[in-house]
mmCIF file of C-alpha atoms in Angstrom:
data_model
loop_
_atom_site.group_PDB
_atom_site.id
_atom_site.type_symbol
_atom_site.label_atom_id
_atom_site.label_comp_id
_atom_site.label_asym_id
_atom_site.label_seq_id
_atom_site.Cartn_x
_atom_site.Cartn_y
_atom_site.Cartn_z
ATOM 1 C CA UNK A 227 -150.750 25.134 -7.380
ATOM 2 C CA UNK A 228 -149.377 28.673 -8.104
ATOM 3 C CA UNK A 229 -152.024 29.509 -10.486
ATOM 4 C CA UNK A 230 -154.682 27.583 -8.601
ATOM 5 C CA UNK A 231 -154.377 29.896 -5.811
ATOM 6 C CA UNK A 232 -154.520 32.869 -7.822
ATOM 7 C CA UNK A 233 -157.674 31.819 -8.915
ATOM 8 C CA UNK A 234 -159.067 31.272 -5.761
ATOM 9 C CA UNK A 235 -157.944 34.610 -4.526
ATOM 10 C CA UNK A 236 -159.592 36.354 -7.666
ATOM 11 C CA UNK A 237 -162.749 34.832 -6.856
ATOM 12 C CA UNK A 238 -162.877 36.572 -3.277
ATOM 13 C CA UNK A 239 -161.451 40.245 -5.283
ATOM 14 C CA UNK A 240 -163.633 42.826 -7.230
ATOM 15 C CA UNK A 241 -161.831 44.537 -9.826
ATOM 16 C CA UNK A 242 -162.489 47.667 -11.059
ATOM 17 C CA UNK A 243 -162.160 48.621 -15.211
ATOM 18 C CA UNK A 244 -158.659 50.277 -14.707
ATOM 19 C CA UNK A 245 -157.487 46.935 -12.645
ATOM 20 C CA UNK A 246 -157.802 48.191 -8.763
ATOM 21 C CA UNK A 247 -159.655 45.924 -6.126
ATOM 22 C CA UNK A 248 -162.131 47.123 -5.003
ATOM 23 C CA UNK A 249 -163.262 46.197 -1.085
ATOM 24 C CA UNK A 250 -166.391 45.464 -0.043
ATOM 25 C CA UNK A 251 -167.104 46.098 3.440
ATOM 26 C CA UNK A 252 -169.707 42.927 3.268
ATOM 27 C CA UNK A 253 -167.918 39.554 1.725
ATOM 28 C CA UNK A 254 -169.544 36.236 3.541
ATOM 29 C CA UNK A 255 -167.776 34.327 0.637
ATOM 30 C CA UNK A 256 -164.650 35.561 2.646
ATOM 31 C CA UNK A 257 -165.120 35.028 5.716
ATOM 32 C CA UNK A 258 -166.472 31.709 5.013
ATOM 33 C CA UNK A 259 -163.181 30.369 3.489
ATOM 34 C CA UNK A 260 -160.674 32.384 5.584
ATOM 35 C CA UNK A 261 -162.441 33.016 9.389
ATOM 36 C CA UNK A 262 -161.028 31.546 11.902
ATOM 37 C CA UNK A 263 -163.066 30.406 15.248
ATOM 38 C CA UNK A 264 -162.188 29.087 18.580
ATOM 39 C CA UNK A 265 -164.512 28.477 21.309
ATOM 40 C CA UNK A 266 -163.819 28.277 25.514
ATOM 41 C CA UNK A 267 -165.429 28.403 28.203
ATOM 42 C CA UNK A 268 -164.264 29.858 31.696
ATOM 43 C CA UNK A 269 -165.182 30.095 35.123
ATOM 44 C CA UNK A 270 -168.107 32.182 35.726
ATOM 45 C CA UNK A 271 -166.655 34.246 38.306
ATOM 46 C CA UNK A 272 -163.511 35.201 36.001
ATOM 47 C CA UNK A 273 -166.142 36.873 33.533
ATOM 48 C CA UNK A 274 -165.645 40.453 34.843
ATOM 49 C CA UNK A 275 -161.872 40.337 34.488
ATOM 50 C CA UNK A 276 -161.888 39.340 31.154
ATOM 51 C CA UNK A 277 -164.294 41.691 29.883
ATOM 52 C CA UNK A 278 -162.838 44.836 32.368
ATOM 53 C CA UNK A 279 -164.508 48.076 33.632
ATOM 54 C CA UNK A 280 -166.446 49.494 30.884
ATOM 55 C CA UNK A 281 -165.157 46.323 28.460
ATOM 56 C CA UNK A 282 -161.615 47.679 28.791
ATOM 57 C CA UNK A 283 -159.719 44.472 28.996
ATOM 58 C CA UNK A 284 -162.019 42.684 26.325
ATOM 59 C CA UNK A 285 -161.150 45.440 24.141
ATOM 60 C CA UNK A 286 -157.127 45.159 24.719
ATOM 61 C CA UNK A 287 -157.094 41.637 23.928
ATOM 62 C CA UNK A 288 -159.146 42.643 20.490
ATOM 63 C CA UNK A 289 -157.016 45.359 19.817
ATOM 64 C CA UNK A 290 -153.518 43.649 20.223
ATOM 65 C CA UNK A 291 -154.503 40.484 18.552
ATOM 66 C CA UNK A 292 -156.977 41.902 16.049
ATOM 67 C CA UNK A 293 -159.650 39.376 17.015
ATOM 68 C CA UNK A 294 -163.231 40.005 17.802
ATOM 69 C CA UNK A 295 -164.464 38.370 20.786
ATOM 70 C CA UNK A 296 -167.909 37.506 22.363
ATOM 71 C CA UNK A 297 -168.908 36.740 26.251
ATOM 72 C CA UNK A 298 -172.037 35.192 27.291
ATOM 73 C CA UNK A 299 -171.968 36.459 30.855
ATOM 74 C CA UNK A 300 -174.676 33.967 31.960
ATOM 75 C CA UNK A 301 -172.933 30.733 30.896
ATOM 76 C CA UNK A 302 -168.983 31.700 30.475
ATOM 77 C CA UNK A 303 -168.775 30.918 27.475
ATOM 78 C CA UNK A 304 -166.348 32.872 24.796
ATOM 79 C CA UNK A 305 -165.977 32.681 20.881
ATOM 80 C CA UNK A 306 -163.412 34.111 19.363
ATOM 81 C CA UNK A 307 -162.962 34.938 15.604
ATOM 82 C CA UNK A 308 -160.332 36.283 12.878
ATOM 83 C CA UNK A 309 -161.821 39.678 11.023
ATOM 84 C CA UNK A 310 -160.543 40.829 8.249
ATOM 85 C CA UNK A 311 -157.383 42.671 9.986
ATOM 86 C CA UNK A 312 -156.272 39.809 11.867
ATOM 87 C CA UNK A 313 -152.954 39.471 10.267
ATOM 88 C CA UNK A 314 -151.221 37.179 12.270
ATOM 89 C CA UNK A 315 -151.963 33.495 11.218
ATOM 90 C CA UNK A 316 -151.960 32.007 15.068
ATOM 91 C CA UNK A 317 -153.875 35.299 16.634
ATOM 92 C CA UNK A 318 -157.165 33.636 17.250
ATOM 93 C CA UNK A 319 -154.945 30.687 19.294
ATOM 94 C CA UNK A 320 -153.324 33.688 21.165
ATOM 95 C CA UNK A 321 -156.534 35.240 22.026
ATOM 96 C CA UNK A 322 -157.848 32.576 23.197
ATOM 97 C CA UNK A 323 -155.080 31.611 25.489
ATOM 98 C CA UNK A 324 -154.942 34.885 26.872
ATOM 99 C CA UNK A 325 -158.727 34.657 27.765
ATOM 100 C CA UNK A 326 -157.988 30.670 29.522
ATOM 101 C CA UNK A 327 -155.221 32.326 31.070
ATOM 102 C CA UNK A 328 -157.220 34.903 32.638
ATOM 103 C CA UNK A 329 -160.222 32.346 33.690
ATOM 104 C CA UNK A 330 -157.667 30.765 35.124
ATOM 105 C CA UNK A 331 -156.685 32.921 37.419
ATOM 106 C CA UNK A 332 -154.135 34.993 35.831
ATOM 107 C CA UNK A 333 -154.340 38.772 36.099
ATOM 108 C CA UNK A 334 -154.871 40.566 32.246
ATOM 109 C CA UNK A 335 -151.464 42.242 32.582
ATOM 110 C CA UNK A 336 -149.858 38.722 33.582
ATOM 111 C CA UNK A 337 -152.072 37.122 30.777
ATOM 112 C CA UNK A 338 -150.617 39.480 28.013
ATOM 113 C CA UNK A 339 -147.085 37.675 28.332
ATOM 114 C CA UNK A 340 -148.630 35.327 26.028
ATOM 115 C CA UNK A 341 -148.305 37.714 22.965
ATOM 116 C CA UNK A 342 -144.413 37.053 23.047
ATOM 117 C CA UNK A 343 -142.858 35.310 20.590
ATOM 118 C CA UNK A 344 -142.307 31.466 22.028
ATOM 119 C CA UNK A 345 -144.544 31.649 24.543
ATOM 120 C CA UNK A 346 -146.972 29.210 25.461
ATOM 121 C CA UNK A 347 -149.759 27.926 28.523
ATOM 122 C CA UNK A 348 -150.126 25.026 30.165
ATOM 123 C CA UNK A 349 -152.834 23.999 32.512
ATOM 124 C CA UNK A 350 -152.181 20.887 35.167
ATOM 125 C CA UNK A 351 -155.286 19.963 36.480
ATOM 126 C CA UNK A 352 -153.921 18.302 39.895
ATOM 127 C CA UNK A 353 -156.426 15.895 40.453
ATOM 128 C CA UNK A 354 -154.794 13.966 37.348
ATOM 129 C CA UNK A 355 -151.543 13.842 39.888
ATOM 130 C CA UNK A 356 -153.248 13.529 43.203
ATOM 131 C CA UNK A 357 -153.172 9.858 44.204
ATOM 132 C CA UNK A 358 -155.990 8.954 46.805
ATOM 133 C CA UNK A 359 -159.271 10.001 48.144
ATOM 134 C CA UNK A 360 -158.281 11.663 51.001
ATOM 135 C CA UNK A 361 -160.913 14.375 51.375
ATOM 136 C CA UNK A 362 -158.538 17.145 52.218
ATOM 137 C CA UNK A 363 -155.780 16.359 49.494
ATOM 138 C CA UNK A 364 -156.522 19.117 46.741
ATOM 139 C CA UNK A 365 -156.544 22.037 49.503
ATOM 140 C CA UNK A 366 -153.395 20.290 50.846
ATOM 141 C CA UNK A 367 -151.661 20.245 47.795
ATOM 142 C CA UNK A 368 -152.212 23.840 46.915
ATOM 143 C CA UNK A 369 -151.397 24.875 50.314
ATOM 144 C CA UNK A 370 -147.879 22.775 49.301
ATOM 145 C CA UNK A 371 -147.389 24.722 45.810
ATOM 146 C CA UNK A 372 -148.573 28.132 46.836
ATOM 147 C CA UNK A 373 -146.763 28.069 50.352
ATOM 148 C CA UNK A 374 -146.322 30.379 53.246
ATOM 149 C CA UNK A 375 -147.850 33.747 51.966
ATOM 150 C CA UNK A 376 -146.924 33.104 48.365
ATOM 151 C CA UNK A 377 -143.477 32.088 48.893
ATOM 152 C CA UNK A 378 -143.257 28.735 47.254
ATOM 153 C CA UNK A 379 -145.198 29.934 44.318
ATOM 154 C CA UNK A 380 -142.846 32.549 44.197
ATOM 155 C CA UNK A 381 -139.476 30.946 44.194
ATOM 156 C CA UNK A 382 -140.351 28.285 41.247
ATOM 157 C CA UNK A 383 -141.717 31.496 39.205
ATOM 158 C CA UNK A 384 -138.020 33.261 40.141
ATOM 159 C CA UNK A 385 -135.903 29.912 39.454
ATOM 160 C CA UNK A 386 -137.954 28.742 36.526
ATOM 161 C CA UNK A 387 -138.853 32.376 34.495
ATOM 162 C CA UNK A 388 -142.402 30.693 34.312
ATOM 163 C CA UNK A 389 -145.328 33.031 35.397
ATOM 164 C CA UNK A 390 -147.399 30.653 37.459
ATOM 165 C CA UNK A 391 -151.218 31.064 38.959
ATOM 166 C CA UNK A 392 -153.264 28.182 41.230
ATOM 167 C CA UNK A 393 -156.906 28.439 40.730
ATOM 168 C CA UNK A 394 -159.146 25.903 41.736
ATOM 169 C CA UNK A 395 -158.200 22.439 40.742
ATOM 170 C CA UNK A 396 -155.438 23.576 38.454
ATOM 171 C CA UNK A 397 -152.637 25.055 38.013
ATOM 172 C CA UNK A 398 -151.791 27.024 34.688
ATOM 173 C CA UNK A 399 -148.130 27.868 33.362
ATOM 174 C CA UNK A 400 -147.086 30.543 31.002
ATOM 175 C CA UNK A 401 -143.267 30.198 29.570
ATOM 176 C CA UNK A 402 -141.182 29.215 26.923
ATOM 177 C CA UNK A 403 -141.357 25.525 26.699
ATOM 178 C CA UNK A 404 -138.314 25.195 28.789
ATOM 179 C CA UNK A 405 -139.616 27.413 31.678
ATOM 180 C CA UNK A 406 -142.718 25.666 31.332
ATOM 181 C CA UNK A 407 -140.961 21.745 32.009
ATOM 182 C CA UNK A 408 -139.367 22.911 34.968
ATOM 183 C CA UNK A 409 -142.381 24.927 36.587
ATOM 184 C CA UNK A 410 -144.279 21.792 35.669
ATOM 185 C CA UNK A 411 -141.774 19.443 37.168
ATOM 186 C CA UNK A 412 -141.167 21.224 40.052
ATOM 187 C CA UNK A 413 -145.396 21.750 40.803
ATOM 188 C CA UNK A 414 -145.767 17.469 40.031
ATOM 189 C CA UNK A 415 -142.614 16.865 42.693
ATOM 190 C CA UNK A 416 -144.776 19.068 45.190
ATOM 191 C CA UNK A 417 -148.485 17.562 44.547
ATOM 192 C CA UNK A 418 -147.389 13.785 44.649
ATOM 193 C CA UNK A 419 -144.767 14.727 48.027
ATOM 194 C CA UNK A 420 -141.553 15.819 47.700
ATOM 195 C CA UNK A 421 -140.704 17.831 50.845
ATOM 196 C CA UNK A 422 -139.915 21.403 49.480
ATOM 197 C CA UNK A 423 -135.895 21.404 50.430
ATOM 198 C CA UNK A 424 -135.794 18.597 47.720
ATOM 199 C CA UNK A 425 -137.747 20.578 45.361
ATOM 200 C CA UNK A 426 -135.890 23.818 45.917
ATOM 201 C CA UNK A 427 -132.592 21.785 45.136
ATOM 202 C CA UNK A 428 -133.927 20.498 41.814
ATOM 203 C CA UNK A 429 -134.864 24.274 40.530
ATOM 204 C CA UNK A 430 -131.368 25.444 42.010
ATOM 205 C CA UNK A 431 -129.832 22.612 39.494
ATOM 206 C CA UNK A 432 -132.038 23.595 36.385
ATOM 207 C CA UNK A 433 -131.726 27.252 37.074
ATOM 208 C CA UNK A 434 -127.943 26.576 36.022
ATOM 209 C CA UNK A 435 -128.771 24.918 32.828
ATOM 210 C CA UNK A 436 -131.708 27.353 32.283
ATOM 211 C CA UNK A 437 -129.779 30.462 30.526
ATOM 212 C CA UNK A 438 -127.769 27.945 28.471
ATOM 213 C CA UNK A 439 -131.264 26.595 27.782
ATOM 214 C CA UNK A 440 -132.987 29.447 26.669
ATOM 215 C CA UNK A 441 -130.370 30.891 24.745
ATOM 216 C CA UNK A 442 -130.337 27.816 22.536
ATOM 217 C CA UNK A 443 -133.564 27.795 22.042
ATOM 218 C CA UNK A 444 -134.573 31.002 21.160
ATOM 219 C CA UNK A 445 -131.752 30.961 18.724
ATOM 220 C CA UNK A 446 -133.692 28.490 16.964
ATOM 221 C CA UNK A 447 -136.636 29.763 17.030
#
């Protein structure tokens, strides 16, 4: 397999007489075998945050994951692709969860928690947990998980760690998988009607198992 490999690699290397590789600036050979490519598509409206004033954010996100991403401002959609200084193996997964993050209503800064080690999004879409037709349920719901000026958004995001942002019919996560299970259980209890004392209790209880938690999993990360 060893030497297999080698071969592969040599195939994809020019070699000069004394033995140095030499780079081509041009290889589709290379990018053939080894580019990576992910494709999303987010709200229309989130387009200008993602991209920035004067392509600003856009740019971050390339320059901190070493990706190269592309907007079609018309449609939403994004591709996003390894180059050849993308050196981390799960970049192009990180970029791209960065850029649902921010259609989902995240703000870039918020969004960029995603480049830590361990951390992860989730997005609920909470007419999967709504039961009924009842035509005012989704903008009841939020109104439930968002709260009085923010406040019930805020407390799960203080008791759970989890950053936390309500956008249209979902609601998207970003944690450690342990931040993200309470956050999430916490956001189901509140959709399908738990009154918010009851709620409040359970993150209260898990906030007490949550450093014990964390610290035993990020030891094994």
């Amino acid at each position: 397999m060893g030497e297999d490999f080698e071969k592969l690699m040599k195939k994809f290397e020019k070699v000069s007489k004394d033995g140095e590789i030499i780079k081509e600036e041009e290889d589709e050979e290379w990018e053939e075998f080894f580019k990576q490519e992910e494709y999303v598509k987010i709200p229309k409206e989130r387009i200008g945050v993602l991209i920035g004033k004067k392509g600003q954010t856009k740019r971050e996100i390339e320059k901190r994951t070493k990706t190269k991403i592309e907007v079609d401002s018309e449609t939403g959609e994004v591709w996003i692709t390894s180059t050849k200084e993308t050196t981390d193996p799960l970049a192009v997964w990180k970029a791209r969860d960065i850029v649902l993050a921010i259609g989902r209503g995240f703000s870039p800064e918020r969004a960029f928690r995603l480049l830590n080690e361990g951390e992860y999004l989730e997005i609920i879409n909470l007419t999967d947990i709504i039961i009924g037709n009842e035509k005012n349920a989704l903008p009841r719901v939020r109104g439930r998980i968002i709260g009085r000026k923010g406040r019930t958004r805020e407390i799960i995001e203080e008791m759970s760690g989890a950053s936390i942002s309500v956008y249209g019919k979902t609601v998207a996560i970003i944690g450690n998988p342990i931040q993200i299970e309470i956050a999430r259980t916490a956001i189901e209890k509140l959709a399908r009607g738990s009154p918010h004392g009851t709620v409040y209790r359970y993150l209260e209880r898990r906030k007490k198992d949550l450093e014990l938690e964390g610290s035993m999993y990020y030891e094994n990360l």
